[in-house]
């Protein structure tokens, strides 16, 4: 509401009154102006207006009392509201302080978690790189083992071929040995037959002369027989030694091939299980 001349007069008189006495709003010289100002202000704030402060009738006095009572109630409400607002403000300040402390604590935890995440990220990167390197190494070892398996299979095939060849030679040597033994038996029988014939002829020629000649003849026959016998025994010994060496070689080759195959199989199983893990 725009101020009027009367309002300015009231303000000036009130200021002078406040300057003269404590809490002085009206005096004997400005009662009408003060009453008018109060009515306007009451209307502005929604209180009952048109108060006749100079009237002495009960109705005017009752209206004035009701207005004062409304002001007192408003004052009480204002006091209660201020107390409630102050309490709420204190609670809010306490909540704000608590929330600020919580925010600070959470920020500290967040920073710690960020550092942990950074550390874990670096560790994970290192572990991933090491794992990839190990995988590549295992793959290389697997490829190398596969090449070794192929090479060992080829060697095994070749050794099997050699073993079959040795077995054939072994069979031939056995046949040769049997043949030599048969020939030796035949020669032994032939020698015995010759000796029997010589003894028989010796009995028949009882009138022969030249005992020395007969002894030389017998000696030559015996020497030839013993030389042939020694030759056959040496050949027999050589054949037996060759057979034993071939058997040992075949046994060692078989055991070696078996062990190599088992070792390669175990290594491949371990390698495949490691790669799958």
mmCIF file of C-alpha atoms in Angstrom:
data_model
loop_
_atom_site.group_PDB
_atom_site.id
_atom_site.type_symbol
_atom_site.label_atom_id
_atom_site.label_comp_id
_atom_site.label_asym_id
_atom_site.label_seq_id
_atom_site.Cartn_x
_atom_site.Cartn_y
_atom_site.Cartn_z
ATOM 1 C CA UNK A 1 0.000 0.000 0.000
ATOM 2 C CA UNK A 2 1.456 3.404 -0.939
ATOM 3 C CA UNK A 3 2.297 5.660 1.926
ATOM 4 C CA UNK A 4 0.205 8.829 2.497
ATOM 5 C CA UNK A 5 1.064 12.120 4.125
ATOM 6 C CA UNK A 6 -0.586 10.931 7.253
ATOM 7 C CA UNK A 7 1.659 7.812 7.229
ATOM 8 C CA UNK A 8 4.731 9.987 6.939
ATOM 9 C CA UNK A 9 3.458 12.086 9.801
ATOM 10 C CA UNK A 10 2.824 9.022 11.872
ATOM 11 C CA UNK A 11 6.281 7.637 11.155
ATOM 12 C CA UNK A 12 7.934 10.933 11.994
ATOM 13 C CA UNK A 13 5.915 11.347 15.148
ATOM 14 C CA UNK A 14 6.581 7.729 16.116
ATOM 15 C CA UNK A 15 10.291 8.152 15.506
ATOM 16 C CA UNK A 16 10.275 11.271 17.650
ATOM 17 C CA UNK A 17 8.256 9.467 20.263
ATOM 18 C CA UNK A 18 10.708 6.536 20.272
ATOM 19 C CA UNK A 19 13.451 9.038 20.596
ATOM 20 C CA UNK A 20 11.773 10.690 23.595
ATOM 21 C CA UNK A 21 10.573 7.640 25.547
ATOM 22 C CA UNK A 22 11.052 3.892 25.450
ATOM 23 C CA UNK A 23 8.368 2.008 23.454
ATOM 24 C CA UNK A 24 6.390 5.263 22.867
ATOM 25 C CA UNK A 25 4.184 5.042 19.791
ATOM 26 C CA UNK A 26 1.279 7.379 20.577
ATOM 27 C CA UNK A 27 0.919 10.437 22.727
ATOM 28 C CA UNK A 28 -1.795 12.927 23.478
ATOM 29 C CA UNK A 29 -1.119 14.899 20.313
ATOM 30 C CA UNK A 30 -1.260 12.143 17.659
ATOM 31 C CA UNK A 31 -3.951 9.788 18.902
ATOM 32 C CA UNK A 32 -6.152 10.218 15.822
ATOM 33 C CA UNK A 33 -3.262 9.646 13.446
ATOM 34 C CA UNK A 34 -2.109 6.607 15.426
ATOM 35 C CA UNK A 35 -5.618 5.148 15.433
ATOM 36 C CA UNK A 36 -5.876 5.615 11.664
ATOM 37 C CA UNK A 37 -2.452 4.019 11.091
ATOM 38 C CA UNK A 38 -3.331 1.079 13.339
ATOM 39 C CA UNK A 39 -6.613 0.474 11.465
ATOM 40 C CA UNK A 40 -4.800 0.496 8.109
ATOM 41 C CA UNK A 41 -2.090 -1.846 9.385
ATOM 42 C CA UNK A 42 -4.610 -4.243 10.903
ATOM 43 C CA UNK A 43 -6.480 -4.386 7.606
ATOM 44 C CA UNK A 44 -3.210 -5.068 5.805
ATOM 45 C CA UNK A 45 -2.400 -8.031 8.099
ATOM 46 C CA UNK A 46 -5.973 -9.399 8.014
ATOM 47 C CA UNK A 47 -7.188 -8.369 11.471
ATOM 48 C CA UNK A 48 -10.563 -6.807 12.277
ATOM 49 C CA UNK A 49 -10.553 -3.166 11.244
ATOM 50 C CA UNK A 50 -12.592 -0.017 11.907
ATOM 51 C CA UNK A 51 -11.690 0.017 15.525
ATOM 52 C CA UNK A 52 -13.040 3.015 17.354
ATOM 53 C CA UNK A 53 -10.489 3.427 20.094
ATOM 54 C CA UNK A 54 -12.172 6.581 21.424
ATOM 55 C CA UNK A 55 -15.646 5.040 21.844
ATOM 56 C CA UNK A 56 -16.893 4.009 25.252
ATOM 57 C CA UNK A 57 -19.662 1.619 24.231
ATOM 58 C CA UNK A 58 -19.282 -2.064 25.021
ATOM 59 C CA UNK A 59 -19.408 -3.171 21.368
ATOM 60 C CA UNK A 60 -16.402 -1.040 20.367
ATOM 61 C CA UNK A 61 -14.507 -2.092 23.465
ATOM 62 C CA UNK A 62 -15.275 -5.791 22.730
ATOM 63 C CA UNK A 63 -14.081 -5.353 19.134
ATOM 64 C CA UNK A 64 -10.856 -3.790 20.433
ATOM 65 C CA UNK A 65 -10.391 -6.645 22.928
ATOM 66 C CA UNK A 66 -10.940 -9.265 20.202
ATOM 67 C CA UNK A 67 -8.349 -7.571 18.019
ATOM 68 C CA UNK A 68 -5.836 -7.468 20.864
ATOM 69 C CA UNK A 69 -6.585 -11.145 21.660
ATOM 70 C CA UNK A 70 -6.012 -12.075 18.026
ATOM 71 C CA UNK A 71 -2.698 -10.231 18.151
ATOM 72 C CA UNK A 72 -1.742 -12.113 21.294
ATOM 73 C CA UNK A 73 -2.640 -15.448 19.687
ATOM 74 C CA UNK A 74 -0.644 -14.519 16.619
ATOM 75 C CA UNK A 75 2.250 -13.601 18.859
ATOM 76 C CA UNK A 76 2.005 -16.952 20.650
ATOM 77 C CA UNK A 77 1.883 -18.771 17.343
ATOM 78 C CA UNK A 78 4.900 -16.795 16.186
ATOM 79 C CA UNK A 79 6.791 -17.694 19.356
ATOM 80 C CA UNK A 80 5.850 -21.376 19.016
ATOM 81 C CA UNK A 81 6.767 -21.342 15.342
ATOM 82 C CA UNK A 82 10.112 -19.731 16.089
ATOM 83 C CA UNK A 83 10.870 -22.292 18.785
ATOM 84 C CA UNK A 84 9.842 -25.137 16.511
ATOM 85 C CA UNK A 85 11.798 -23.630 13.638
ATOM 86 C CA UNK A 86 14.820 -23.179 15.886
ATOM 87 C CA UNK A 87 14.621 -26.792 17.065
ATOM 88 C CA UNK A 88 14.191 -27.989 13.504
ATOM 89 C CA UNK A 89 17.096 -25.789 12.460
ATOM 90 C CA UNK A 90 19.263 -27.317 15.193
ATOM 91 C CA UNK A 91 18.241 -30.806 14.104
ATOM 92 C CA UNK A 92 18.970 -29.944 10.501
ATOM 93 C CA UNK A 93 22.345 -28.495 11.452
ATOM 94 C CA UNK A 94 23.117 -31.674 13.398
ATOM 95 C CA UNK A 95 21.966 -33.780 10.456
ATOM 96 C CA UNK A 96 24.051 -31.663 8.110
ATOM 97 C CA UNK A 97 27.123 -32.076 10.323
ATOM 98 C CA UNK A 98 26.542 -35.796 10.549
ATOM 99 C CA UNK A 99 25.962 -36.053 6.807
ATOM 100 C CA UNK A 100 29.055 -33.979 6.098
ATOM 101 C CA UNK A 101 31.113 -36.316 8.295
ATOM 102 C CA UNK A 102 29.533 -39.287 6.557
ATOM 103 C CA UNK A 103 30.227 -37.765 3.147
ATOM 104 C CA UNK A 104 33.829 -37.142 4.163
ATOM 105 C CA UNK A 105 34.150 -40.714 5.402
ATOM 106 C CA UNK A 106 32.555 -42.055 2.229
ATOM 107 C CA UNK A 107 34.865 -39.924 0.116
ATOM 108 C CA UNK A 108 37.840 -41.362 2.004
ATOM 109 C CA UNK A 109 36.486 -44.864 1.469
ATOM 110 C CA UNK A 110 35.861 -44.074 -2.187
ATOM 111 C CA UNK A 111 39.424 -42.873 -2.625
ATOM 112 C CA UNK A 112 40.712 -46.008 -0.872
ATOM 113 C CA UNK A 113 38.524 -48.179 -3.110
ATOM 114 C CA UNK A 114 39.766 -46.301 -6.172
ATOM 115 C CA UNK A 115 43.334 -47.017 -5.092
ATOM 116 C CA UNK A 116 42.466 -50.668 -4.493
ATOM 117 C CA UNK A 117 40.806 -50.880 -7.901
ATOM 118 C CA UNK A 118 43.857 -49.315 -9.540
ATOM 119 C CA UNK A 119 46.142 -51.774 -7.716
ATOM 120 C CA UNK A 120 43.897 -54.710 -8.618
ATOM 121 C CA UNK A 121 43.754 -53.525 -12.226
ATOM 122 C CA UNK A 122 47.542 -53.406 -12.433
ATOM 123 C CA UNK A 123 47.818 -56.796 -10.735
ATOM 124 C CA UNK A 124 45.196 -58.246 -13.056
ATOM 125 C CA UNK A 125 46.990 -56.818 -16.082
ATOM 126 C CA UNK A 126 50.274 -58.356 -14.917
ATOM 127 C CA UNK A 127 48.568 -61.687 -14.166
ATOM 128 C CA UNK A 128 46.836 -61.635 -17.556
ATOM 129 C CA UNK A 129 50.109 -60.928 -19.327
ATOM 130 C CA UNK A 130 51.854 -63.689 -17.361
ATOM 131 C CA UNK A 131 48.979 -66.075 -18.061
ATOM 132 C CA UNK A 132 49.082 -65.298 -21.780
ATOM 133 C CA UNK A 133 52.842 -65.803 -21.793
ATOM 134 C CA UNK A 134 52.411 -69.112 -19.980
ATOM 135 C CA UNK A 135 49.681 -70.168 -22.414
ATOM 136 C CA UNK A 136 51.931 -69.335 -25.356
ATOM 137 C CA UNK A 137 54.792 -71.234 -23.732
ATOM 138 C CA UNK A 138 52.561 -74.238 -23.083
ATOM 139 C CA UNK A 139 51.273 -74.111 -26.647
ATOM 140 C CA UNK A 140 54.843 -74.049 -27.917
ATOM 141 C CA UNK A 141 55.698 -76.972 -25.647
ATOM 142 C CA UNK A 142 52.594 -78.783 -26.875
ATOM 143 C CA UNK A 143 53.628 -78.216 -30.484
ATOM 144 C CA UNK A 144 57.128 -79.407 -29.632
ATOM 145 C CA UNK A 145 55.719 -82.492 -27.913
ATOM 146 C CA UNK A 146 53.522 -83.165 -30.917
ATOM 147 C CA UNK A 147 56.567 -82.961 -33.157
ATOM 148 C CA UNK A 148 58.386 -85.264 -30.739
ATOM 149 C CA UNK A 149 55.455 -87.676 -30.820
ATOM 150 C CA UNK A 150 55.460 -87.675 -34.608
ATOM 151 C CA UNK A 151 59.232 -88.155 -34.618
ATOM 152 C CA UNK A 152 58.993 -90.938 -32.039
ATOM 153 C CA UNK A 153 56.228 -92.590 -34.016
ATOM 154 C CA UNK A 154 58.447 -92.495 -37.072
ATOM 155 C CA UNK A 155 61.359 -93.837 -35.027
ATOM 156 C CA UNK A 156 59.088 -96.492 -33.563
ATOM 157 C CA UNK A 157 57.889 -97.464 -37.021
ATOM 158 C CA UNK A 158 61.478 -97.662 -38.179
ATOM 159 C CA UNK A 159 62.464 -99.658 -35.101
ATOM 160 C CA UNK A 160 59.548 -102.020 -35.616
ATOM 161 C CA UNK A 161 60.715 -102.474 -39.185
ATOM 162 C CA UNK A 162 64.252 -103.079 -37.936
ATOM 163 C CA UNK A 163 62.923 -105.487 -35.305
ATOM 164 C CA UNK A 164 61.052 -107.442 -37.949
ATOM 165 C CA UNK A 165 64.193 -107.470 -40.026
ATOM 166 C CA UNK A 166 66.217 -108.629 -37.008
ATOM 167 C CA UNK A 167 63.622 -111.287 -36.282
ATOM 168 C CA UNK A 168 63.934 -112.572 -39.818
ATOM 169 C CA UNK A 169 67.704 -112.580 -39.456
ATOM 170 C CA UNK A 170 67.295 -114.292 -36.093
ATOM 171 C CA UNK A 171 65.147 -116.988 -37.674
ATOM 172 C CA UNK A 172 67.685 -117.411 -40.451
ATOM 173 C CA UNK A 173 70.497 -117.649 -37.906
ATOM 174 C CA UNK A 174 68.543 -120.218 -35.931
ATOM 175 C CA UNK A 175 68.032 -122.215 -39.099
ATOM 176 C CA UNK A 176 71.728 -121.830 -39.904
ATOM 177 C CA UNK A 177 72.654 -122.889 -36.389
ATOM 178 C CA UNK A 178 70.420 -125.915 -36.612
ATOM 179 C CA UNK A 179 71.902 -126.708 -39.984
ATOM 180 C CA UNK A 180 75.445 -126.378 -38.594
ATOM 181 C CA UNK A 181 74.530 -128.571 -35.657
ATOM 182 C CA UNK A 182 73.089 -131.156 -38.008
ATOM 183 C CA UNK A 183 76.205 -131.021 -40.143
ATOM 184 C CA UNK A 184 78.332 -131.336 -37.012
ATOM 185 C CA UNK A 185 76.369 -134.386 -35.963
ATOM 186 C CA UNK A 186 76.742 -135.830 -39.437
ATOM 187 C CA UNK A 187 80.478 -135.153 -39.408
ATOM 188 C CA UNK A 188 80.749 -136.696 -35.960
ATOM 189 C CA UNK A 189 78.965 -139.770 -37.224
ATOM 190 C CA UNK A 190 81.182 -139.764 -40.330
ATOM 191 C CA UNK A 191 84.322 -139.513 -38.148
ATOM 192 C CA UNK A 192 83.133 -142.368 -36.008
ATOM 193 C CA UNK A 193 82.383 -144.425 -39.086
ATOM 194 C CA UNK A 194 85.881 -143.678 -40.464
ATOM 195 C CA UNK A 195 87.457 -144.696 -37.173
ATOM 196 C CA UNK A 196 85.441 -147.878 -37.143
ATOM 197 C CA UNK A 197 86.464 -148.629 -40.709
ATOM 198 C CA UNK A 198 90.114 -147.907 -39.912
ATOM 199 C CA UNK A 199 89.980 -150.165 -36.903
ATOM 200 C CA UNK A 200 88.351 -152.838 -39.009
ATOM 201 C CA UNK A 201 90.947 -152.496 -41.740
ATOM 202 C CA UNK A 202 93.716 -152.521 -39.108
ATOM 203 C CA UNK A 203 92.463 -155.883 -37.900
ATOM 204 C CA UNK A 204 92.300 -157.196 -41.440
ATOM 205 C CA UNK A 205 95.881 -156.267 -42.387
ATOM 206 C CA UNK A 206 97.743 -157.970 -39.684
ATOM 207 C CA UNK A 207 100.694 -158.671 -41.959
ATOM 208 C CA UNK A 208 101.315 -155.067 -43.023
ATOM 209 C CA UNK A 209 104.696 -153.474 -42.437
ATOM 210 C CA UNK A 210 105.465 -149.842 -41.697
ATOM 211 C CA UNK A 211 103.996 -149.054 -38.298
ATOM 212 C CA UNK A 212 105.218 -145.483 -38.509
ATOM 213 C CA UNK A 213 103.298 -144.881 -41.716
ATOM 214 C CA UNK A 214 100.075 -146.041 -40.078
ATOM 215 C CA UNK A 215 100.572 -143.795 -37.096
ATOM 216 C CA UNK A 216 101.139 -140.799 -39.354
ATOM 217 C CA UNK A 217 98.005 -141.609 -41.290
ATOM 218 C CA UNK A 218 95.915 -141.878 -38.115
ATOM 219 C CA UNK A 219 97.370 -138.674 -36.771
ATOM 220 C CA UNK A 220 96.468 -136.743 -39.936
ATOM 221 C CA UNK A 221 92.923 -138.007 -39.769
ATOM 222 C CA UNK A 222 92.568 -137.106 -36.096
ATOM 223 C CA UNK A 223 94.146 -133.673 -36.596
ATOM 224 C CA UNK A 224 91.830 -132.914 -39.515
ATOM 225 C CA UNK A 225 88.848 -134.017 -37.463
ATOM 226 C CA UNK A 226 89.850 -131.911 -34.463
ATOM 227 C CA UNK A 227 90.514 -128.846 -36.669
ATOM 228 C CA UNK A 228 87.093 -129.211 -38.270
ATOM 229 C CA UNK A 229 85.545 -129.701 -34.842
ATOM 230 C CA UNK A 230 87.266 -126.562 -33.460
ATOM 231 C CA UNK A 231 86.122 -124.567 -36.477
ATOM 232 C CA UNK A 232 82.545 -125.694 -36.003
ATOM 233 C CA UNK A 233 82.665 -124.955 -32.274
ATOM 234 C CA UNK A 234 84.042 -121.449 -32.909
ATOM 235 C CA UNK A 235 81.332 -120.797 -35.492
ATOM 236 C CA UNK A 236 78.735 -122.132 -33.092
ATOM 237 C CA UNK A 237 80.022 -119.833 -30.322
ATOM 238 C CA UNK A 238 79.958 -116.829 -32.651
ATOM 239 C CA UNK A 239 76.425 -117.608 -33.750
ATOM 240 C CA UNK A 240 75.225 -117.998 -30.172
ATOM 241 C CA UNK A 241 76.871 -114.699 -29.164
ATOM 242 C CA UNK A 242 75.267 -112.976 -32.148
ATOM 243 C CA UNK A 243 71.877 -114.411 -31.229
ATOM 244 C CA UNK A 244 72.208 -113.250 -27.612
ATOM 245 C CA UNK A 245 73.244 -109.745 -28.705
ATOM 246 C CA UNK A 246 70.321 -109.587 -31.118
ATOM 247 C CA UNK A 247 67.905 -110.705 -28.400
ATOM 248 C CA UNK A 248 69.265 -108.080 -25.981
ATOM 249 C CA UNK A 249 69.062 -105.405 -28.685
ATOM 250 C CA UNK A 250 65.489 -106.369 -29.540
ATOM 251 C CA UNK A 251 64.479 -106.392 -25.852
ATOM 252 C CA UNK A 252 66.114 -103.011 -25.202
ATOM 253 C CA UNK A 253 64.514 -101.531 -28.308
ATOM 254 C CA UNK A 254 61.096 -102.795 -27.272
ATOM 255 C CA UNK A 255 61.452 -101.466 -23.717
ATOM 256 C CA UNK A 256 62.820 -98.138 -24.964
ATOM 257 C CA UNK A 257 59.979 -97.649 -27.434
ATOM 258 C CA UNK A 258 57.414 -98.581 -24.772
ATOM 259 C CA UNK A 259 58.906 -96.208 -22.192
ATOM 260 C CA UNK A 260 59.150 -93.372 -24.717
ATOM 261 C CA UNK A 261 55.523 -93.882 -25.718
ATOM 262 C CA UNK A 262 54.365 -93.909 -22.087
ATOM 263 C CA UNK A 263 56.391 -90.792 -21.203
ATOM 264 C CA UNK A 264 55.098 -88.898 -24.221
ATOM 265 C CA UNK A 265 51.517 -89.927 -23.446
ATOM 266 C CA UNK A 266 51.839 -88.769 -19.813
ATOM 267 C CA UNK A 267 53.417 -85.454 -20.873
ATOM 268 C CA UNK A 268 50.637 -84.824 -23.386
ATOM 269 C CA UNK A 269 47.954 -85.579 -20.789
ATOM 270 C CA UNK A 270 49.562 -83.199 -18.279
ATOM 271 C CA UNK A 271 50.013 -80.513 -20.917
ATOM 272 C CA UNK A 272 46.415 -80.751 -22.145
ATOM 273 C CA UNK A 273 45.052 -80.674 -18.583
ATOM 274 C CA UNK A 274 47.215 -77.613 -17.792
ATOM 275 C CA UNK A 275 46.029 -75.762 -20.897
ATOM 276 C CA UNK A 276 42.380 -76.584 -20.193
ATOM 277 C CA UNK A 277 42.764 -75.308 -16.612
#
